[in-house]
mmCIF file of C-alpha atoms and ligand atoms in Angstrom:
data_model
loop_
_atom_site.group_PDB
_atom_site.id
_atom_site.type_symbol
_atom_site.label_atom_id
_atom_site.label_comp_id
_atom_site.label_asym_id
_atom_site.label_seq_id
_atom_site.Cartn_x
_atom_site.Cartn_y
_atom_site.Cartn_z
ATOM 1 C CA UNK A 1 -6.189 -17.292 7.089
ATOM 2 C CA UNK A 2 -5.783 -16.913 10.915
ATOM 3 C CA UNK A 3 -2.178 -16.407 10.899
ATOM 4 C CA UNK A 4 -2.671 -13.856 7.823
ATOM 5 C CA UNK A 5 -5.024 -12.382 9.943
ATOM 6 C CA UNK A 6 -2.825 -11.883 12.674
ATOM 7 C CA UNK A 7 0.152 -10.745 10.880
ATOM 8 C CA UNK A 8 -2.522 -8.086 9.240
ATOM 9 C CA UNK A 9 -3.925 -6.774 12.825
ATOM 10 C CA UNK A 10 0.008 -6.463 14.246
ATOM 11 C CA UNK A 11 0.667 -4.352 10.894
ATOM 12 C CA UNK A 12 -2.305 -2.549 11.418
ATOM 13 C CA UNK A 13 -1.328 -1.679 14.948
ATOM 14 C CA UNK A 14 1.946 -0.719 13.832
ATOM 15 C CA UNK A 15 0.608 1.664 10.937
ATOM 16 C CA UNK A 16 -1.455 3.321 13.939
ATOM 17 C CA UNK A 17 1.939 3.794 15.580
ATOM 18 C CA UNK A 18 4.249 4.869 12.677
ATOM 19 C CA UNK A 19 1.660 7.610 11.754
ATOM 20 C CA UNK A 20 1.905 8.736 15.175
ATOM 21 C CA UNK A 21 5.504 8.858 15.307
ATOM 22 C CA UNK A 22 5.785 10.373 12.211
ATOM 23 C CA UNK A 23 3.188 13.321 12.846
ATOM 24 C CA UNK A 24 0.400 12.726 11.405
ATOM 25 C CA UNK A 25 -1.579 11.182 13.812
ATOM 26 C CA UNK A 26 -1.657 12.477 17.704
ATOM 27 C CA UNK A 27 -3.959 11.921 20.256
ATOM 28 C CA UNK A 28 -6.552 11.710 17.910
ATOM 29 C CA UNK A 29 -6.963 10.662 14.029
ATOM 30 C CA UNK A 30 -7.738 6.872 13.074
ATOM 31 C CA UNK A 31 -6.431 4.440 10.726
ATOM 32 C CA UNK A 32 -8.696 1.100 9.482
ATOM 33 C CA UNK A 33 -8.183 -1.459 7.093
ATOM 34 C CA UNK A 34 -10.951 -4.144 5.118
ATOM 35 C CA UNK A 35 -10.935 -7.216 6.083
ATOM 36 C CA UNK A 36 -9.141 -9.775 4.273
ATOM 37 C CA UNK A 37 -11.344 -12.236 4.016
ATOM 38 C CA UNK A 38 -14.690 -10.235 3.999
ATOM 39 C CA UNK A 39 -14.848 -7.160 1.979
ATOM 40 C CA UNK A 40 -18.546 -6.290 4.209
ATOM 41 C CA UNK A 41 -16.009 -5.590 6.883
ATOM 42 C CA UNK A 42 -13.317 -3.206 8.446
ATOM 43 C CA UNK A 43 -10.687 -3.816 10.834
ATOM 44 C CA UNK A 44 -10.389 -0.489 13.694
ATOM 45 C CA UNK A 45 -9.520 0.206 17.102
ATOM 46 C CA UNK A 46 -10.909 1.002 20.013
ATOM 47 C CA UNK A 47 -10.743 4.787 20.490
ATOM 48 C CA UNK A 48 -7.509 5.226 22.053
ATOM 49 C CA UNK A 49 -4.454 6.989 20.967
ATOM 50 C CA UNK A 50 -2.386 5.785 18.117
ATOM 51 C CA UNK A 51 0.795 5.714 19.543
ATOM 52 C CA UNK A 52 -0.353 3.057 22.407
ATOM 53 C CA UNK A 53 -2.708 0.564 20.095
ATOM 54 C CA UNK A 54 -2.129 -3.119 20.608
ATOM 55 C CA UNK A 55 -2.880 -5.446 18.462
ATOM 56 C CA UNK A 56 -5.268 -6.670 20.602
ATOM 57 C CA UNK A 57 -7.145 -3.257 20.676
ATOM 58 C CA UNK A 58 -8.138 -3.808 17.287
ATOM 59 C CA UNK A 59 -11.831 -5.069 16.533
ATOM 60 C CA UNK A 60 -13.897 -5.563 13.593
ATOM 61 C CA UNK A 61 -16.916 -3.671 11.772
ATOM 62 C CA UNK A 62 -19.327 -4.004 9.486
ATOM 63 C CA UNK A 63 -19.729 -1.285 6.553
ATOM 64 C CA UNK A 64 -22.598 0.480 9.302
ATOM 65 C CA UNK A 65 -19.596 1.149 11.352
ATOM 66 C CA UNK A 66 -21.273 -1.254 14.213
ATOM 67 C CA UNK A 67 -18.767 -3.817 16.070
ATOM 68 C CA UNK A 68 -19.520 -7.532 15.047
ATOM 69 C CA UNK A 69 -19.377 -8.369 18.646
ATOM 70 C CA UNK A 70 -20.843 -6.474 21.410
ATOM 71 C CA UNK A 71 -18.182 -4.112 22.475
ATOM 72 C CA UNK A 72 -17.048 -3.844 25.977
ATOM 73 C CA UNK A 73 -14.833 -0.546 25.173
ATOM 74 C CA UNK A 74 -15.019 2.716 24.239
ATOM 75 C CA UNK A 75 -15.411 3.456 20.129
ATOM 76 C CA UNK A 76 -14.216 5.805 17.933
ATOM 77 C CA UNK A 77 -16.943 8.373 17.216
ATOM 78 C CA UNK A 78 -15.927 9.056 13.302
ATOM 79 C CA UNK A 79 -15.503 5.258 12.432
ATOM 80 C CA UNK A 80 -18.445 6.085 9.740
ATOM 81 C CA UNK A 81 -16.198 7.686 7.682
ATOM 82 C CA UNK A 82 -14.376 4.502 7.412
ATOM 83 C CA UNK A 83 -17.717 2.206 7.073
ATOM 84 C CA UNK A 84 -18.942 4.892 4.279
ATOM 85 C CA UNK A 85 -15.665 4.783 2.304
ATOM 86 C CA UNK A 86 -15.211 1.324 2.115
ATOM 87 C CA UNK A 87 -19.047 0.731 1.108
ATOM 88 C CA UNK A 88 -18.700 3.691 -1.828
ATOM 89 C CA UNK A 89 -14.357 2.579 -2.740
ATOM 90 C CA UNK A 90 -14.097 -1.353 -3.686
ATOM 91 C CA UNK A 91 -10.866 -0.414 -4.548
ATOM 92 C CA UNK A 92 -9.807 1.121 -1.348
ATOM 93 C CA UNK A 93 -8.431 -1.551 1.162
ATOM 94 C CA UNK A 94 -6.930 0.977 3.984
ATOM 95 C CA UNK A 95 -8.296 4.476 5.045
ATOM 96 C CA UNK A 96 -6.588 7.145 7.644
ATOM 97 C CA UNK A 97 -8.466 10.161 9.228
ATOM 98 C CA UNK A 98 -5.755 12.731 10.350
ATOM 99 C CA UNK A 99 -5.781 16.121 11.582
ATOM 100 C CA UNK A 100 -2.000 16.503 11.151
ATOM 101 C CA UNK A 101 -0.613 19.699 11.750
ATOM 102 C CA UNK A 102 0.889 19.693 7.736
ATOM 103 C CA UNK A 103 -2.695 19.969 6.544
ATOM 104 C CA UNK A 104 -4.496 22.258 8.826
ATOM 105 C CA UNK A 105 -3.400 25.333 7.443
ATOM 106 C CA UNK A 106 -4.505 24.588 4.170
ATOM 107 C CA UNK A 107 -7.935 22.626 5.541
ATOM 108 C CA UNK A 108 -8.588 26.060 7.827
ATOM 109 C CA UNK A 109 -7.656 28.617 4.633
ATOM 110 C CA UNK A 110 -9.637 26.422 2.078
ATOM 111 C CA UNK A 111 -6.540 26.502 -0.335
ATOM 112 C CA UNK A 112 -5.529 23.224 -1.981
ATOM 113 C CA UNK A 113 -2.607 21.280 -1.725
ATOM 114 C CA UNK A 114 -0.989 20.407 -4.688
ATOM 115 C CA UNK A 115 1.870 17.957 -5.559
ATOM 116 C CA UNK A 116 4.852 20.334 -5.284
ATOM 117 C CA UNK A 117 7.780 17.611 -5.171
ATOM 118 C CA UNK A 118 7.831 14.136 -6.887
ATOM 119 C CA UNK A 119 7.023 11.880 -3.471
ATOM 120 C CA UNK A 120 4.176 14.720 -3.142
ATOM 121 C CA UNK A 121 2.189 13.194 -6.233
ATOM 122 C CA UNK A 122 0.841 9.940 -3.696
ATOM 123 C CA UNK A 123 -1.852 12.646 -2.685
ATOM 124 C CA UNK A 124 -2.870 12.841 -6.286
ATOM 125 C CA UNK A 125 -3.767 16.258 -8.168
ATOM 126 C CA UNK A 126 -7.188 18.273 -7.991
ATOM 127 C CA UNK A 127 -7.401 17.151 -4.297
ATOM 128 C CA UNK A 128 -11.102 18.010 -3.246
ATOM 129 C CA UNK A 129 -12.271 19.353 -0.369
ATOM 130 C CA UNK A 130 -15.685 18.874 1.803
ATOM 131 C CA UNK A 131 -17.144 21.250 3.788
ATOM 132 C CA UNK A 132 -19.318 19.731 6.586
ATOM 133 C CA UNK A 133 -21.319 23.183 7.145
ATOM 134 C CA UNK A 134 -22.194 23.489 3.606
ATOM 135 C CA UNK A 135 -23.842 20.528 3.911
ATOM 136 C CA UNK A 136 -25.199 19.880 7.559
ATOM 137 C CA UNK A 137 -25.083 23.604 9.295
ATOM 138 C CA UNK A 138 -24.138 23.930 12.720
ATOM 139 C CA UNK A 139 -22.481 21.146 14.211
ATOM 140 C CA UNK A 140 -19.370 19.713 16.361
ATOM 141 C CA UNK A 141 -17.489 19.293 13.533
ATOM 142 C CA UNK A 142 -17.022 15.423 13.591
ATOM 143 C CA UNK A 143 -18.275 13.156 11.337
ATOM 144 C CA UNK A 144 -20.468 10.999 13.341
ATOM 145 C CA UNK A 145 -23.718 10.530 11.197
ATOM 146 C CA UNK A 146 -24.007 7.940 8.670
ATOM 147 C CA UNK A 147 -24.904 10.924 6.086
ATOM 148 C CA UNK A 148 -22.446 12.524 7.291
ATOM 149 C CA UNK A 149 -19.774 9.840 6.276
ATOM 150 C CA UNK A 150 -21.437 9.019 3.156
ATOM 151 C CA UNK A 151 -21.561 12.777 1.780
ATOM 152 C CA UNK A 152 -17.692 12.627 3.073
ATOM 153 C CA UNK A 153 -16.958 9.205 0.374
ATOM 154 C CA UNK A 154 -19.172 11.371 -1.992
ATOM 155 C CA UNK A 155 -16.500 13.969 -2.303
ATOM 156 C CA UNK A 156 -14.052 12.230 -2.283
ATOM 157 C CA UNK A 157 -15.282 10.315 -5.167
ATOM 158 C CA UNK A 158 -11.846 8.579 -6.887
ATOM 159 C CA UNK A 159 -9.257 10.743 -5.431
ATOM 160 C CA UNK A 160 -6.860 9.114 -2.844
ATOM 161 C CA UNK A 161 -7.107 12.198 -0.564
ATOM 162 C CA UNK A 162 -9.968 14.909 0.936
ATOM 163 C CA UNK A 163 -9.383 18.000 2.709
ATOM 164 C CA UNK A 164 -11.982 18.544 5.368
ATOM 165 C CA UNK A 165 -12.157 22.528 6.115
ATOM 166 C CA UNK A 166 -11.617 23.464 9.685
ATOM 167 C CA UNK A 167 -10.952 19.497 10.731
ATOM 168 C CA UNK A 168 -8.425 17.960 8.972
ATOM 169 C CA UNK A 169 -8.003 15.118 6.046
ATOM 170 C CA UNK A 170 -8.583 11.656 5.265
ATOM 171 C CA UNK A 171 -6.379 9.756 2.866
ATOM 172 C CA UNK A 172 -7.521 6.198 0.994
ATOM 173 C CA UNK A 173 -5.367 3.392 -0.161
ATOM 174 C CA UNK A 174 -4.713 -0.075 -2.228
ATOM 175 C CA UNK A 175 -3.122 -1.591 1.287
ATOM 176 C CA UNK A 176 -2.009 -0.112 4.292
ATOM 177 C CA UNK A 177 1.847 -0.265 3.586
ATOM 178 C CA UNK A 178 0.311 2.276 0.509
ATOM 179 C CA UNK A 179 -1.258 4.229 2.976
ATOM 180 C CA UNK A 180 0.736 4.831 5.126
ATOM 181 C CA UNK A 181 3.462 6.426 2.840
ATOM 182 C CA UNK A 182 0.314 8.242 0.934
ATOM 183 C CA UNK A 183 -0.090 10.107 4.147
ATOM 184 C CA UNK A 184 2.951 10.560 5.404
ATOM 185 C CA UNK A 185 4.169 12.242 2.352
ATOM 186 C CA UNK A 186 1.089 13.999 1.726
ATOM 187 C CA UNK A 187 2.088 15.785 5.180
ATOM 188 C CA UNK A 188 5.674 16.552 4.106
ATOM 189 C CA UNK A 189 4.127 17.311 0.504
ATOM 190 C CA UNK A 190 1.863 20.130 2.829
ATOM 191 C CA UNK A 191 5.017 21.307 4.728
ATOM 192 C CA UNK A 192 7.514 22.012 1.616
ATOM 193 C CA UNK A 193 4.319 23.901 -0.255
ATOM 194 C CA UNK A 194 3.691 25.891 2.605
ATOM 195 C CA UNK A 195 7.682 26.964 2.971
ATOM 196 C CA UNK A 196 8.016 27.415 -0.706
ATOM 197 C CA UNK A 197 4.968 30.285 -0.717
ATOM 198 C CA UNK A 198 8.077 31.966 1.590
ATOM 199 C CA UNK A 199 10.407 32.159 -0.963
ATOM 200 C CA UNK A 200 7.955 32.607 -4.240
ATOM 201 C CA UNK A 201 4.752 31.220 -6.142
ATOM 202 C CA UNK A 202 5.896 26.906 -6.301
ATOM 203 C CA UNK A 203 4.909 25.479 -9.647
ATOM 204 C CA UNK A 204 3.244 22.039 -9.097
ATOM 205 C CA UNK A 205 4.002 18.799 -10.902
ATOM 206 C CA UNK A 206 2.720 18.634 -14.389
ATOM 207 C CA UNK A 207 -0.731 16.299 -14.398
ATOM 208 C CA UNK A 208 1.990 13.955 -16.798
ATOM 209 C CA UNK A 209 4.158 13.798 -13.904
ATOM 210 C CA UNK A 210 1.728 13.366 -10.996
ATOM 211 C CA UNK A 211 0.568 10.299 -12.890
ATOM 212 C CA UNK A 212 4.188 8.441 -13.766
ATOM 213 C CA UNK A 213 5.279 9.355 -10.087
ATOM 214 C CA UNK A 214 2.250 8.911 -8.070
ATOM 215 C CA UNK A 215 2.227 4.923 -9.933
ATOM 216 C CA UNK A 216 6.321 4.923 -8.720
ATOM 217 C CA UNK A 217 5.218 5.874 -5.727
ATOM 218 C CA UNK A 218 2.585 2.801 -5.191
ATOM 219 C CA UNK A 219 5.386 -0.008 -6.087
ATOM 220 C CA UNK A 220 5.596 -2.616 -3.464
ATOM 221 C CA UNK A 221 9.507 -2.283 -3.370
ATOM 222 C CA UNK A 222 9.064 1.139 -2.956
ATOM 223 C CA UNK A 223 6.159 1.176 0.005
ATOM 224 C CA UNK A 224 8.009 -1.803 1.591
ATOM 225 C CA UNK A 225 11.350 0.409 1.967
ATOM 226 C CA UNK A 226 9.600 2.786 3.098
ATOM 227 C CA UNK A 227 7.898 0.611 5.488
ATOM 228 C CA UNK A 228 10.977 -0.881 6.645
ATOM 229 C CA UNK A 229 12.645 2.627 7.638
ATOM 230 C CA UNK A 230 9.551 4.201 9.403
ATOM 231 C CA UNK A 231 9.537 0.659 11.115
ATOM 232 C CA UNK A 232 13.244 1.249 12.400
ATOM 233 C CA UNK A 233 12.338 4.754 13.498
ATOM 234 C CA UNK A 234 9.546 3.739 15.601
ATOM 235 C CA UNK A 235 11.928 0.577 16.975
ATOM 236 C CA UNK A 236 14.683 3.236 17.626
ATOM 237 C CA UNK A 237 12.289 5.073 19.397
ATOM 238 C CA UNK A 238 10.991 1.999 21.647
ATOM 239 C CA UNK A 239 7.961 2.162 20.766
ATOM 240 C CA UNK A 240 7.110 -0.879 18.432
ATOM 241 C CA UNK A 241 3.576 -2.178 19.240
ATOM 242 C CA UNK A 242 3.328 -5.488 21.414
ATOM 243 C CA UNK A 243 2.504 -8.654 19.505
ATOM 244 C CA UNK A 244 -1.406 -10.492 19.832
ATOM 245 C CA UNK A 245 -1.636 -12.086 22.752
ATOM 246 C CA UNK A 246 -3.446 -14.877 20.980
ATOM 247 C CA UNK A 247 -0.613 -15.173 18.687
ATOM 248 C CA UNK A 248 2.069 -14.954 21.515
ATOM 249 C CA UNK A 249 0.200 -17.863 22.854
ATOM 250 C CA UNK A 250 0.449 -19.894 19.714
ATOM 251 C CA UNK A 251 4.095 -18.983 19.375
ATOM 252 C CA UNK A 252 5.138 -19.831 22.493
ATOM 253 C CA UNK A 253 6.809 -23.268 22.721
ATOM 254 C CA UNK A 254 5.383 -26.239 24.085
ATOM 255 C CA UNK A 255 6.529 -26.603 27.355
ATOM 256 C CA UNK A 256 8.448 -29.867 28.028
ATOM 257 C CA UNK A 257 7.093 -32.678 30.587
ATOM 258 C CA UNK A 258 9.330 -31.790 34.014
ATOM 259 C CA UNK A 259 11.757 -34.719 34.270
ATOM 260 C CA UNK A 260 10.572 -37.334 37.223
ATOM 261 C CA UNK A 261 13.087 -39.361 39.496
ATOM 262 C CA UNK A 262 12.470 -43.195 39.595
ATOM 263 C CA UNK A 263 12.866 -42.211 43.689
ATOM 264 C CA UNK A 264 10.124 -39.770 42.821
ATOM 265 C CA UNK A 265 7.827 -41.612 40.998
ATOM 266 C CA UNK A 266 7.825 -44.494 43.775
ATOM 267 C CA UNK A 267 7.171 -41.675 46.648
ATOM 268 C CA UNK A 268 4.091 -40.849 44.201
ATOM 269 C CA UNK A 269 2.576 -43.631 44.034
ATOM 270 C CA UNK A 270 2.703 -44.029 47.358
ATOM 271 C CA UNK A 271 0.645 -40.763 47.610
HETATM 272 ZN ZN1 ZN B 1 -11.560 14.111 12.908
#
């Protein structure tokens, strides 16, 4: 489990970074996944922007959203809407909280997004929205109280995305390779709806078709490819995360005993 662990919190940094890359995340906007081996806990990092998280930024939470060890950094503020998710979604493994510039308009007008082209389907029909006034009147606009994250998992209920008006979205998935391609084609999804309402009124994806292509969507061979080219993108770019430092430690080779002279081992022991 340790090295599966480690392989999991590299990904995880690297999910932070490809989302960032890709536009969905920017200096803000979070993305968390359970814990392997205990399903009471969440893997997250330390607030700091996605494009620079390090493996070794990330740290782990229980379901209150409180670090397992003391922490000696900064935190996000809206971790509870991962915590809250995770405690109301066994089925959810992987959670991102975005305020991507696809979305906004749509999160600020109150009008949905629907699935307007087949990869578009990942964000699922009927997507809901929550309104944090509605519920909790005036207030900064993040989701920082515990009933404020769990009335967040309420609305979202068993849809794998929420629009949040005036803030932004937060998508849910099986794994984080899932996830990641839920959100970033959720964005583009956002994008091509907006540009069709240009050119006429876009008719959405049948609720048939949002089904077959949302489950196409989910396939391992066809998150992995997509994985694999959002990977080389960020490579391209230089900006692949840096691997665990324990993990660089474990990896690194043995060094071997220095060679000693008979000459020098006499003048030692003379020492
Ligand atoms: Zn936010």
């Amino acid at each position: 489990m340790p090295d599966k662990l480690t392989d999991l919190i590299e990904e995880l940094a690297l999910a932070n970074r490809i989302l960032a890359h890709e536009g969905v995340l920017d200096a803000f906007g979070h993305v968390s996944l359970r814990h392997p081996a205990d399903p009471g806990r969440y893997l997250l990092s330390r607030s700091r922007s996605p494009l620079l998280i390090e493996p070794d930024d990330i740290l782990e939470y229980t379901l209150d959203s409180e670090p397992v060890r003391p922490p000696k950094v900064q935190l996000y503020a809206e971790r509870v809407i991962h915590g809250c998710i995770y405690r109301a979604r066994p089925d959810v493994m992987a959670v991102c909280h975005h305020h991507a510039p696809a979305v906004m308009p749509f999160a600020i007008a109150g009008k949905p997004i629907v699935p307007v082209f087949h990869l578009g389907a990942a964000g699922g029909a009927n997507m809901p929205f929550w309104d944090q006034y509605a519920e909790f009147g005036d207030t900064n606009l993040l989701v920082v109280k515990p009933e404020e994250g769990r009335s967040l998992a309420r609305a979202l209920g068993q849809h794998p995305a929420i629009l949040m008006n005036r803030h932004g979205a937060t998508v849910v998935g099986g794994g984080l390779r899932e996830l990641v391609s839920r959100s970033i084609f959720m964005c583009q999804n956002a994008d091509y709806q907006l540009r069709a309402l240009t050119l006429g009124t876009p008719e959405p994806l049948h609720a048939g078709e949002v089904k077959l292509a949302s489950t196409l969507n989910a396939l391992p061979n066809v998150v992995n490819r997509t994985w694999e080219y959002w990977s080389m993108r960020l490579e391209a770019a230089g900006a692949m995360p840096p691997r665990k430092s324990s993990a660089k430690a474990a990896r690194r080779p043995v060094p071997k005993p220095s060679r000693v002279t008979p000459r020098e081992r006499r003048k030692g022991r003379r020492r």
